[in-house]
XYZ file of C-alpha atoms in Angstrom:
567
model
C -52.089 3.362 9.132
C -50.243 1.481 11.811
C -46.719 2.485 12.968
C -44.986 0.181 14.999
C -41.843 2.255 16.821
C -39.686 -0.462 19.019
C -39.162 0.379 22.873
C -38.844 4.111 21.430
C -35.698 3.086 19.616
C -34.597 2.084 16.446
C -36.115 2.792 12.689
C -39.816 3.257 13.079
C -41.977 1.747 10.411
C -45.480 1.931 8.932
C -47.520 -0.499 7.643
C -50.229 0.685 5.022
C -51.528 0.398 1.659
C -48.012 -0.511 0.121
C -47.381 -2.526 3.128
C -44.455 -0.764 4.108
C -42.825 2.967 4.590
C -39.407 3.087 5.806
C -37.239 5.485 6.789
C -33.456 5.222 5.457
C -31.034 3.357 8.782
C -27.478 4.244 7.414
C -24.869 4.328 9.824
C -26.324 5.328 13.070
C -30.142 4.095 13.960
C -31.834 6.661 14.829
C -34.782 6.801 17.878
C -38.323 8.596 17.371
C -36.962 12.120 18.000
C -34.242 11.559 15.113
C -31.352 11.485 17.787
C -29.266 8.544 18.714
C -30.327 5.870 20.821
C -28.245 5.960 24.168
C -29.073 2.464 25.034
C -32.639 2.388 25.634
C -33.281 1.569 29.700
C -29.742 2.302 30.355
C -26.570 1.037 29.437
C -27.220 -2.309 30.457
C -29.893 -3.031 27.740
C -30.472 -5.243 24.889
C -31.677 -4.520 21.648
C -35.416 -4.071 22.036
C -35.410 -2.816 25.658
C -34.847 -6.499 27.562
C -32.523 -5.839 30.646
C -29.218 -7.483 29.891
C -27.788 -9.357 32.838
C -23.941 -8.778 33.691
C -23.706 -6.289 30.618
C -23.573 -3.138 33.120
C -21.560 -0.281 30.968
C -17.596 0.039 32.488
C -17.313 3.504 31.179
C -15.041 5.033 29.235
C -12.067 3.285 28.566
C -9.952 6.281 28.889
C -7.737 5.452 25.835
C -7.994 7.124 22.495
C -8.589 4.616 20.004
C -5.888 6.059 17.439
C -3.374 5.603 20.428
C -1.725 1.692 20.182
C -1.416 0.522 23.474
C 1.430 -0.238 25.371
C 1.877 -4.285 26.150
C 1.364 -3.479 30.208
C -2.049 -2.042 29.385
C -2.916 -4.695 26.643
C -1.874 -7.491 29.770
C -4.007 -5.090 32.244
C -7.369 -6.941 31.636
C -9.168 -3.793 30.892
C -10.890 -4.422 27.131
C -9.460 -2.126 25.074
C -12.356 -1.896 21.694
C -12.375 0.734 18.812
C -15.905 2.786 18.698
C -18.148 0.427 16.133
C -20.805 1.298 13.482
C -23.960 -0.292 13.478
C -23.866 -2.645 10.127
C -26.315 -4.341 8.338
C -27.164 -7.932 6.912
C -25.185 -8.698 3.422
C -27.005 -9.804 0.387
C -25.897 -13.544 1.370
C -26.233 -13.193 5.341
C -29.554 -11.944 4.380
C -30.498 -15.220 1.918
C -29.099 -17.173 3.845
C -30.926 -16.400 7.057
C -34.266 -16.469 5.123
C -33.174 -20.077 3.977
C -32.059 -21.714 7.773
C -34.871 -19.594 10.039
C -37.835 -19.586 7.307
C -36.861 -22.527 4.996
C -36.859 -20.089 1.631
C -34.718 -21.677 -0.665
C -34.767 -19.048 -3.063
C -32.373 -16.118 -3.005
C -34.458 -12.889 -2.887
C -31.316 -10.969 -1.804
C -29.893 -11.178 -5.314
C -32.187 -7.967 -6.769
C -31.061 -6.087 -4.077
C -28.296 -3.745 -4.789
C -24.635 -5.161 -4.727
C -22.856 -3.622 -1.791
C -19.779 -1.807 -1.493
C -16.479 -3.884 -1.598
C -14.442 -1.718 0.949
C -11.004 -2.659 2.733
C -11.353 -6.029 0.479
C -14.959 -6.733 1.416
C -18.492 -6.307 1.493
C -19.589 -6.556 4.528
C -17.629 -2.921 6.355
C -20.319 -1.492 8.167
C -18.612 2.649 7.306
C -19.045 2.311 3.489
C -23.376 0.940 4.062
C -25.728 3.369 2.773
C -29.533 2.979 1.886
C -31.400 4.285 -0.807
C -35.377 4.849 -1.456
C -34.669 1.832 -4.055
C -32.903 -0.419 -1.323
C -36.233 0.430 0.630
C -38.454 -0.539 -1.884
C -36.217 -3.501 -2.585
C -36.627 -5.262 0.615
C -40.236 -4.223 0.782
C -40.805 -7.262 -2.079
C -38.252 -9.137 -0.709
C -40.140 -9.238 2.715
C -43.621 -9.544 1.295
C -42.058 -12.525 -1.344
C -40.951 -14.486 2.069
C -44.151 -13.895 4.177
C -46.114 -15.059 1.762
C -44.160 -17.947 1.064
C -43.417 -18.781 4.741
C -47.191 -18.293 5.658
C -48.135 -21.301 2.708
C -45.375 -23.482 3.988
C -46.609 -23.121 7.273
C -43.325 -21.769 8.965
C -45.513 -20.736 12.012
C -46.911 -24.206 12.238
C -50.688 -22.801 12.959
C -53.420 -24.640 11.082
C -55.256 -21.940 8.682
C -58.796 -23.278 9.684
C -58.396 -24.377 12.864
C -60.942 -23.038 15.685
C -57.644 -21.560 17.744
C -55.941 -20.471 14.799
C -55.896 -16.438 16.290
C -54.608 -17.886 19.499
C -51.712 -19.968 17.579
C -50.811 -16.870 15.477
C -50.386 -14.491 18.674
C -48.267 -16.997 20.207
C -46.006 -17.715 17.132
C -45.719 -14.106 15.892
C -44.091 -13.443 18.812
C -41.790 -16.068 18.793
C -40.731 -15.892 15.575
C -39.826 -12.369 15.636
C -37.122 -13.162 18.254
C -35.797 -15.426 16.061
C -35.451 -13.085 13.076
C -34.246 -10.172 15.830
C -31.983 -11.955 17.387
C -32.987 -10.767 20.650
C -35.671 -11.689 23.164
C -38.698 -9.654 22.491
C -39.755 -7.216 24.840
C -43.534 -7.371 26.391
C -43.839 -4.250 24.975
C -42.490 -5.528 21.703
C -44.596 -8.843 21.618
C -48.007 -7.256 22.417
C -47.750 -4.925 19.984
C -47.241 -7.395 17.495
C -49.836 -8.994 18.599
C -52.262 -5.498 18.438
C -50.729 -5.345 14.816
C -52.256 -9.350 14.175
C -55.345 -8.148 15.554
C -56.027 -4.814 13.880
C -55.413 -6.589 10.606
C -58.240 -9.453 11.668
C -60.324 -6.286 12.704
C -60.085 -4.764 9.024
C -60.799 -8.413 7.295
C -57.453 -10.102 6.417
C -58.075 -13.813 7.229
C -55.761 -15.341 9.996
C -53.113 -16.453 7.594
C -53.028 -12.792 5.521
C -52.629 -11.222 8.807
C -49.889 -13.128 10.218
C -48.360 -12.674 6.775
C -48.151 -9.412 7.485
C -46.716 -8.998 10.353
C -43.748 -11.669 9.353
C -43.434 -8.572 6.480
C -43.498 -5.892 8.929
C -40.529 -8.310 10.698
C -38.589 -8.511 8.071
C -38.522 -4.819 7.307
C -37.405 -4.007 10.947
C -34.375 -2.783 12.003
C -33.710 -5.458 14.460
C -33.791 -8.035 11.572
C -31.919 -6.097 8.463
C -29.015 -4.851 10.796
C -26.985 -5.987 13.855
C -27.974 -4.098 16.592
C -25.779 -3.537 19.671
C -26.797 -0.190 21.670
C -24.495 1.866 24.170
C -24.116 4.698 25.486
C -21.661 7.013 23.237
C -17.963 6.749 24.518
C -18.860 3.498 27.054
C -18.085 0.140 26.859
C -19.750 -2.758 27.777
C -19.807 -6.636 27.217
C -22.340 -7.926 24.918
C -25.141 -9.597 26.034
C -25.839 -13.102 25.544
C -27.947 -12.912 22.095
C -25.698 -10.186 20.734
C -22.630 -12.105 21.421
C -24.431 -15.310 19.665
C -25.326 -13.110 16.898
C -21.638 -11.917 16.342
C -20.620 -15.505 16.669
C -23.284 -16.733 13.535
C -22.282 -14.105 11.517
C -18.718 -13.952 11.859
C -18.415 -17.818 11.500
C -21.474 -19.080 9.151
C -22.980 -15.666 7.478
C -25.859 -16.550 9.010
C -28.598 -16.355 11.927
C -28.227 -18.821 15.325
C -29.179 -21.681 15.167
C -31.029 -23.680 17.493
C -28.253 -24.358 19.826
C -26.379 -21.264 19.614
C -30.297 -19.872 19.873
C -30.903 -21.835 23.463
C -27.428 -21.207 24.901
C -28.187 -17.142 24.331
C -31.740 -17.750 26.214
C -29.828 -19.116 29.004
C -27.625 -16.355 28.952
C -24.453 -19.082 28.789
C -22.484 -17.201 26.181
C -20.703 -14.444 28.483
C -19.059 -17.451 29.745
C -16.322 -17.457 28.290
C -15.339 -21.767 28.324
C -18.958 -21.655 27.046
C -18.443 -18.906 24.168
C -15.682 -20.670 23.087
C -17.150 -23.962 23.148
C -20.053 -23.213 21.287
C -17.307 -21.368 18.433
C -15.643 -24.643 18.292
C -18.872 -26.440 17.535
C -19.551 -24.033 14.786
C -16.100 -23.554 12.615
C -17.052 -27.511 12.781
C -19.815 -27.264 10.326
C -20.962 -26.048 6.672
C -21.826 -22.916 7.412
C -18.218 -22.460 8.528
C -16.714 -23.517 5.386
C -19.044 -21.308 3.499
C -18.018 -18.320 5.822
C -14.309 -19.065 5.159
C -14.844 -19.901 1.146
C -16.716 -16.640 1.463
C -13.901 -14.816 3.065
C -11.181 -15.844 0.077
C -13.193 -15.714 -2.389
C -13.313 -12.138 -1.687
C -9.773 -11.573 -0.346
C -7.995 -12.919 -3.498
C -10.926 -10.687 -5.561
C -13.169 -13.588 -6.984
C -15.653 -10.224 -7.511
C -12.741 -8.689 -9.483
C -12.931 -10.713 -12.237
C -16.489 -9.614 -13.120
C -15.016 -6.070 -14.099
C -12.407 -7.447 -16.143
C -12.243 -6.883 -19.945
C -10.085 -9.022 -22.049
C -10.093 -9.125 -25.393
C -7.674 -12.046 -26.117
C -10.708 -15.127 -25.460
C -11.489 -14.425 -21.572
C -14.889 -14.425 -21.964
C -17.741 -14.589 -20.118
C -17.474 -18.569 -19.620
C -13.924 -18.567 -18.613
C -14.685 -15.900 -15.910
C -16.955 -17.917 -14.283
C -15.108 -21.046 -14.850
C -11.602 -19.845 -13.325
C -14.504 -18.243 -10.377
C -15.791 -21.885 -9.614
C -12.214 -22.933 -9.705
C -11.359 -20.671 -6.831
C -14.556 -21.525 -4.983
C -12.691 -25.283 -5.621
C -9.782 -24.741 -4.354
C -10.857 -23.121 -1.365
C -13.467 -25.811 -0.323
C -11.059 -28.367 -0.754
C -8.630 -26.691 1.124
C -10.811 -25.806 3.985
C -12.910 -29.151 4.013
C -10.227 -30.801 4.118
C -7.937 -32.705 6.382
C -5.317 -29.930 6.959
C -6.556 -25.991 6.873
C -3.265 -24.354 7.028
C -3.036 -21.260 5.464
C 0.268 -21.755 4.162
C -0.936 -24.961 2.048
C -2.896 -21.851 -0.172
C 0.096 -20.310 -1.437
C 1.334 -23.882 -2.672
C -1.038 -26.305 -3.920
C -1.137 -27.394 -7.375
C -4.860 -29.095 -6.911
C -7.111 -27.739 -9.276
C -10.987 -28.495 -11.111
C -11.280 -27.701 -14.267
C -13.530 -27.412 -17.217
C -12.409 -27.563 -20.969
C -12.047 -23.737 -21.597
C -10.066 -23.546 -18.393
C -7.820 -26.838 -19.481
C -7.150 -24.941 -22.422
C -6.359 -21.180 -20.423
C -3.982 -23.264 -18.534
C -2.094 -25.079 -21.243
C -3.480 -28.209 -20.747
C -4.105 -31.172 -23.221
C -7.101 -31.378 -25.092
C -10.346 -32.591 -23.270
C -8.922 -32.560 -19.754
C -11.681 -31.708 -17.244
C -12.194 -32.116 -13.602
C -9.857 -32.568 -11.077
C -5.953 -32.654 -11.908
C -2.837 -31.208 -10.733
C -1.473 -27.877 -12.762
C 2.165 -28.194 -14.149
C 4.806 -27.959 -11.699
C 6.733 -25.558 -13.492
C 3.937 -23.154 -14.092
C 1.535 -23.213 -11.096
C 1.659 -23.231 -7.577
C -1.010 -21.872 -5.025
C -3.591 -19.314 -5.438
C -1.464 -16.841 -6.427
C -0.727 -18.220 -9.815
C -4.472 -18.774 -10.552
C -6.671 -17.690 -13.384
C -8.906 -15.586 -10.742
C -6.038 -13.471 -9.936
C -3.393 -13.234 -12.712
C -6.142 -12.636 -15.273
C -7.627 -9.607 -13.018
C -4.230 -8.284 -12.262
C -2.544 -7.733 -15.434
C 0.715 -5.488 -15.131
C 3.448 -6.075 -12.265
C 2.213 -2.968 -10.590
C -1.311 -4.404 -9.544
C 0.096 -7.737 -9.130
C 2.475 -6.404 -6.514
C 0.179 -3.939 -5.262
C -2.050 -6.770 -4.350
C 0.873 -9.018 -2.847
C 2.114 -5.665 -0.622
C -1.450 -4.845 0.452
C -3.580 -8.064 0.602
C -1.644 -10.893 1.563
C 1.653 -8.599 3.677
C -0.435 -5.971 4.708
C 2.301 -3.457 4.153
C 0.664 -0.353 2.025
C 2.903 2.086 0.590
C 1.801 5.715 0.279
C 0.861 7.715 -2.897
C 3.013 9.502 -4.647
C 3.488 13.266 -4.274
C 3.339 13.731 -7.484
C 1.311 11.547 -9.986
C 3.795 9.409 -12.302
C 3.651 9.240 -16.157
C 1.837 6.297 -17.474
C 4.587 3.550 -18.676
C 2.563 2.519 -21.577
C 3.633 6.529 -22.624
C 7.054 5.213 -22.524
C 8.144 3.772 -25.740
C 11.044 1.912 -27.174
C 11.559 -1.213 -25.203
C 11.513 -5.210 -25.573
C 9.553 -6.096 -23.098
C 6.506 -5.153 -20.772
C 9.554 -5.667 -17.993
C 11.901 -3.267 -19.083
C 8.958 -0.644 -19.755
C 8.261 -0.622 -15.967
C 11.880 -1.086 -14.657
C 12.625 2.723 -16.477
C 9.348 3.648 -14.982
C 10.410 2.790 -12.155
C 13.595 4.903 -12.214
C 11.334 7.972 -12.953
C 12.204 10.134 -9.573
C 8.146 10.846 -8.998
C 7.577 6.767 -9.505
C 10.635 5.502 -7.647
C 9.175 5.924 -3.924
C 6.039 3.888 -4.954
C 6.914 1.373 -7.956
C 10.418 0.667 -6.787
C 8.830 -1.166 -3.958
C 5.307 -2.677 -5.998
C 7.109 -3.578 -9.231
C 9.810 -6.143 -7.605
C 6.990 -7.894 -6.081
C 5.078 -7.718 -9.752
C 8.029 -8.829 -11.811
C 7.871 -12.763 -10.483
C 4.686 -12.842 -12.127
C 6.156 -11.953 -15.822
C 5.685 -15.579 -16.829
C 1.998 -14.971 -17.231
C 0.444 -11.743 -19.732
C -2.070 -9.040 -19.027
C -4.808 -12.250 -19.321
C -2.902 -14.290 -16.601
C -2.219 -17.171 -19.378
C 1.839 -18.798 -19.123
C 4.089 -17.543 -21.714
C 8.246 -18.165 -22.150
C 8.494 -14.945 -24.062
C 7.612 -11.320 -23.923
C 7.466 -9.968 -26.842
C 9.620 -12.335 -28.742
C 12.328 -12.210 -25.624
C 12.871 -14.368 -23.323
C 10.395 -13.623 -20.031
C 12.719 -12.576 -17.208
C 10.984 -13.271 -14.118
C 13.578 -13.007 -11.400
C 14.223 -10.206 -8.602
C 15.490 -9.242 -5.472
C 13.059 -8.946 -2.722
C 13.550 -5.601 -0.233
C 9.989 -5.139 1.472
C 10.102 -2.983 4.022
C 9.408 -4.353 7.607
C 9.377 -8.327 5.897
C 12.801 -9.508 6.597
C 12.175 -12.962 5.994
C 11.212 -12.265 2.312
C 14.124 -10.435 1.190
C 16.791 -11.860 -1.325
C 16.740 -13.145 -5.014
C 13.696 -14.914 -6.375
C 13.030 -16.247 -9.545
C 9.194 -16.560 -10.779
C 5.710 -16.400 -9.131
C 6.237 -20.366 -7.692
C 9.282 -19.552 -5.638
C 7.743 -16.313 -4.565
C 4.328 -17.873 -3.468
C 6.845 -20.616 -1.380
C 8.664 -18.098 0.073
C 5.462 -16.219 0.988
C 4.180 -19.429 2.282
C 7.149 -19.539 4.870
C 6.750 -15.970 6.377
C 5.754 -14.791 9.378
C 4.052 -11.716 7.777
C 1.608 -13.953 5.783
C 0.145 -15.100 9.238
C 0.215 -11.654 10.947
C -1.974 -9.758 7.655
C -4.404 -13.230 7.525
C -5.229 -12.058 11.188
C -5.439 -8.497 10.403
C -7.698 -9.713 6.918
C -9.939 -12.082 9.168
C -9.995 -8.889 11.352
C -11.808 -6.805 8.749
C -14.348 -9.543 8.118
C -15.416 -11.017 10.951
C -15.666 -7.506 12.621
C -16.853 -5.509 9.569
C -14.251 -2.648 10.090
C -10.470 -1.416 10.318
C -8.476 -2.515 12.715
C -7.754 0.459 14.905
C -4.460 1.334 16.706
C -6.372 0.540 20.335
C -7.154 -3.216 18.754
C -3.227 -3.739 18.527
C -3.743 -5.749 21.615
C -6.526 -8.137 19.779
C -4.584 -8.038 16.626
C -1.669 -9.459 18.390
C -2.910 -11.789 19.944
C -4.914 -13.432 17.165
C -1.182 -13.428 15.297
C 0.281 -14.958 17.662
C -2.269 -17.843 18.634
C -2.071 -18.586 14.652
C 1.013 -18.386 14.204
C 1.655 -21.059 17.167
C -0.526 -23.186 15.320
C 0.783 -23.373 11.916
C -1.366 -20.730 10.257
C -4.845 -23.187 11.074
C -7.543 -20.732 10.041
C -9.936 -22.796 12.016
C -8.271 -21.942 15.190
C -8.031 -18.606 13.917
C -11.440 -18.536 13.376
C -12.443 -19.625 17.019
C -9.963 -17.159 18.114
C -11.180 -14.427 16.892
C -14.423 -14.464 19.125
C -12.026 -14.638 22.200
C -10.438 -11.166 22.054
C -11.978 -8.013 23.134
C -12.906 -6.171 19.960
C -15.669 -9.155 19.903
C -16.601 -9.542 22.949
C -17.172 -5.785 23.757
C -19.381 -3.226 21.716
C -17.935 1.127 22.296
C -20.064 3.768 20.200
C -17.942 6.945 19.620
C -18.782 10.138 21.793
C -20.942 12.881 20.129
């Protein structure tokens, strides 16, 4: 058996008869001696045990991170960063790094197990755990793509030529900094290389050896999470391939590329007209538009829909249908000319197949691309996707206070009675207006049922009715959310809320906090106010723009710094 253990750090792993035995990396990486790593070398090193230039550790920062700063200290210039959890790759970052650094077009990610959905998405680094299964898992995932990669010739070494050893040492190497993310250490690359050789030495030919150790890569630590070592309670500025790593992920859900790749080899990227540059460049491409389709898909709860049980005709085709139609909506919106986030909350553009012509009260054989009535749907809000997974005006407004405001409510003290135990009404609406009244419901669904009720022209399957019941559907309210000035008054319907949503501040100031989550894989904490802030106010200057928002958000601190919580 061979163990390869990197720079003394990290998950140690084994190659052997099944190729690979790996112990579980949840949320701390662990070194040889099961405690955690401090940073390697010191606080100025990279993953893997390279010396990081300019990424010298400042210390503690001296402010609790459940304390919000004060604007003087946020204006200060000292970076003011939450502790972070290492994270690892999703089940698309991971296919889709496959595809763009070893050409696999297939997605071996999609046995693995589905990952937690946690503050609205999958990616939250404090809700990762592994199982022997995961293990096992990526062991045939890794093997699948070596073997795969090794016949299409990823490490460009001909098979039966006289230096093919020689070309296999060299490209091992090379590779592996690719799929790390990091330049290797010599430490690192030789004992690759000793892991090439030992194979040769037991009778693998040239191309089963180098298969592998591309394997033995792709079971590492370095490649399944993101790796960014300190010293617990310090922070210190990323170094140039971690920083191009955060940059990938957070903007394409994928690995560097070849230029982001050369500009962290340079070490370029803790410039900061250069870091910003090079985030410009990529918000400009696919991946970008993937990353941001990939971001509302989840934040309006595409995934929800796949839980949802409706016996009235939403079956299994007209989940995935009104699921493509998001996926629609969004790439249009974000490929297009104008990527305001406003322009969301309003448009009327829609794709759609027969089933969802019908869902939507459409005439007969209407498919592809047409504009939803005027009177019954506007923006995303009033879509299949989310009307037909939030059925009552509770969830509905529960999902319009906490998604797309960002203003939770607490639980109640006590828990109420369910209204559908409440009998002898018209209509679903007067059910949960006496609910309401209860005294243990009043604290909770006197402020998520006003911002349900606009919704009352569509039923518990999100499809447009005039009448509840054989009553007329009342759909009007008056708005009183607290700390959202700018929404309160009398609306009538889900088309006049979504405009009026569309025109407030707080929209803008919960997308930041939402992109927040994401792109950092955690909760904002009170010590990011200052990061927060200022990625609400450079989107709000520009209209709501989620591409600006998007380069913005690997400006601030929380990005550009890594702090690991003291023992």
């Amino acid at each position: 058996m061979t163990c390869l253990s990197f720079a003394g750090r990290a998950l140690a792993f084994c190659v052997a008869g099944p190729l690979l035995a790996t112990a579980a990396c949840t949320r701390q990486v662990l070194d040889e001696n099961g405690a955690r790593p401090s940073a390697s070398a010191g606080a100025g090193s990279s993953a893997g045990g390279t010396s990081v230039a300019g990424s010298t550790a400042l210390g503690g920062t001296g402010v609790d991170p459940q304390v919000q700063p004060t604007p003087e200290e946020c204006e200060a210039g000292k970076p003011l960063v939450a502790p972070s959890l290492v994270r690892r790759l999703t089940r698309a970052e991971y296919a889709r790094t496959l595809r763009d650094l070893l050409g696999e077009d297939r997605d071996l990610a999609s046995s693995f197990t589905p990952e937690n959905r946690n503050n609205g998405f999958d990616n939250q680094a404090a809700s990762q755990n592994v199982q022997r299964d995961d293990i096992l898992l990526w062991e045939a995932a890794a093997k699948d793509a070596a073997s795969r990669a090794l016949r299409t010739n990823v490490l460009a070494c001909d098979a039966a030529g006289a230096d093919t050893d020689v070309c296999f040492e060299a490209a091992i190497p090379r590779l592996a900094a690719r799929l790390f993310r990091h330049a290797l250490s010599d430490e690192q690359a030789a004992r690759y290389r000793e892991f090439f050789g030992l194979r040769r030495k037991a009778g693998a030919t040239s191309a089963r050896a180098a298969e592998l150790a591309v394997a033995a890569m792709l079971m590492s630590p370095h490649f399944l999470y993101l790796l960014e070592p300190a010293t617990d309670g310090q922070t210190r500025p990323l170094d140039s391939y971690e920083l191009a790593a955060r940059l990938s992920f957070a903007l394409t859900k994928s690995a560097p590329d070849g230029e982001l790749w050369r500009a962290a080899q340079a070490g370029q990227l803790q410039e900061e007209a250069t870091l910003r540059a090079q985030a410009e460049r990529l918000v400009a491409t696919l991946g970008a538009e993937r990353a941001a389709g990939d971001f509302y898909f989840q934040w309006a709860d595409g995934p929800g829909i796949d839980a949802l049980v409706i016996p009235d005709g939403f079956d299994e085709s007209l989940r995935r249908d009104a699921q493509a139609e998001l996926t629609s909506l969004i790439a249009g919106w974000i490929g297009g000319a104008s990527s305001l986030i406003p322009d969301l909350f309003t448009s009327r553009a829609a794709t759609v197949t027969e089933p969802l012509a019908r869902y939507y009260g459409l005439p007969a054989g209407t498919t592809g691309k047409v504009d939803l009535p005027v009177s019954e749907r506007a923006g995303l809000l009033t879509r299949a996707v989310f009307v037909g997974t939030h059925a009552l005006p509770p969830t509905r407004g529960d999902f319009v206070l906490n998604r797309v405001l960002c203003k939770p409510v607490p639980p109640p003290p006590v828990v109420p009675p369910d209204p559908m135990s409440l009998g002898g009404f018209k209509t679903r609406r007067e059910m949960f207006e006496a609910h309401a009244e209860l005294a243990c419901a009043k604290g909770c669904h006197g402020i998520l049922d006003p911002l349900g009720f606009p919704f009352e022209h569509y039923d518990g399957s999100g499809r447009y009715r005039d009448r509840d019941n054989g009553f007329p559907v009342d759909a009007a309210t008056t708005l009183a959310v607290p700390g959202v000035d700018d929404l309160a008054g009398p609306v009538d319907g889900a088309i006049e809320l979504s405009a009026k949503i569309a025109g407030s501040s707080a929209l803008l100031t919960c997308q930041a906090e939402q992109w927040f989550r994401y792109a950092y894989a955690r909760l904002a904490s009170p010590i990011d106010t200052c990061s927060v802030d200022a990625l609400s106010r450079s989107l709000e200057e520009s209209g709501g723009d989620v591409r600006r928002l998007m380069v913005e958000l690997t400006q601030t601190d929380a990005f550009r710094f890594v702090r690991k919580e003291a023992p």
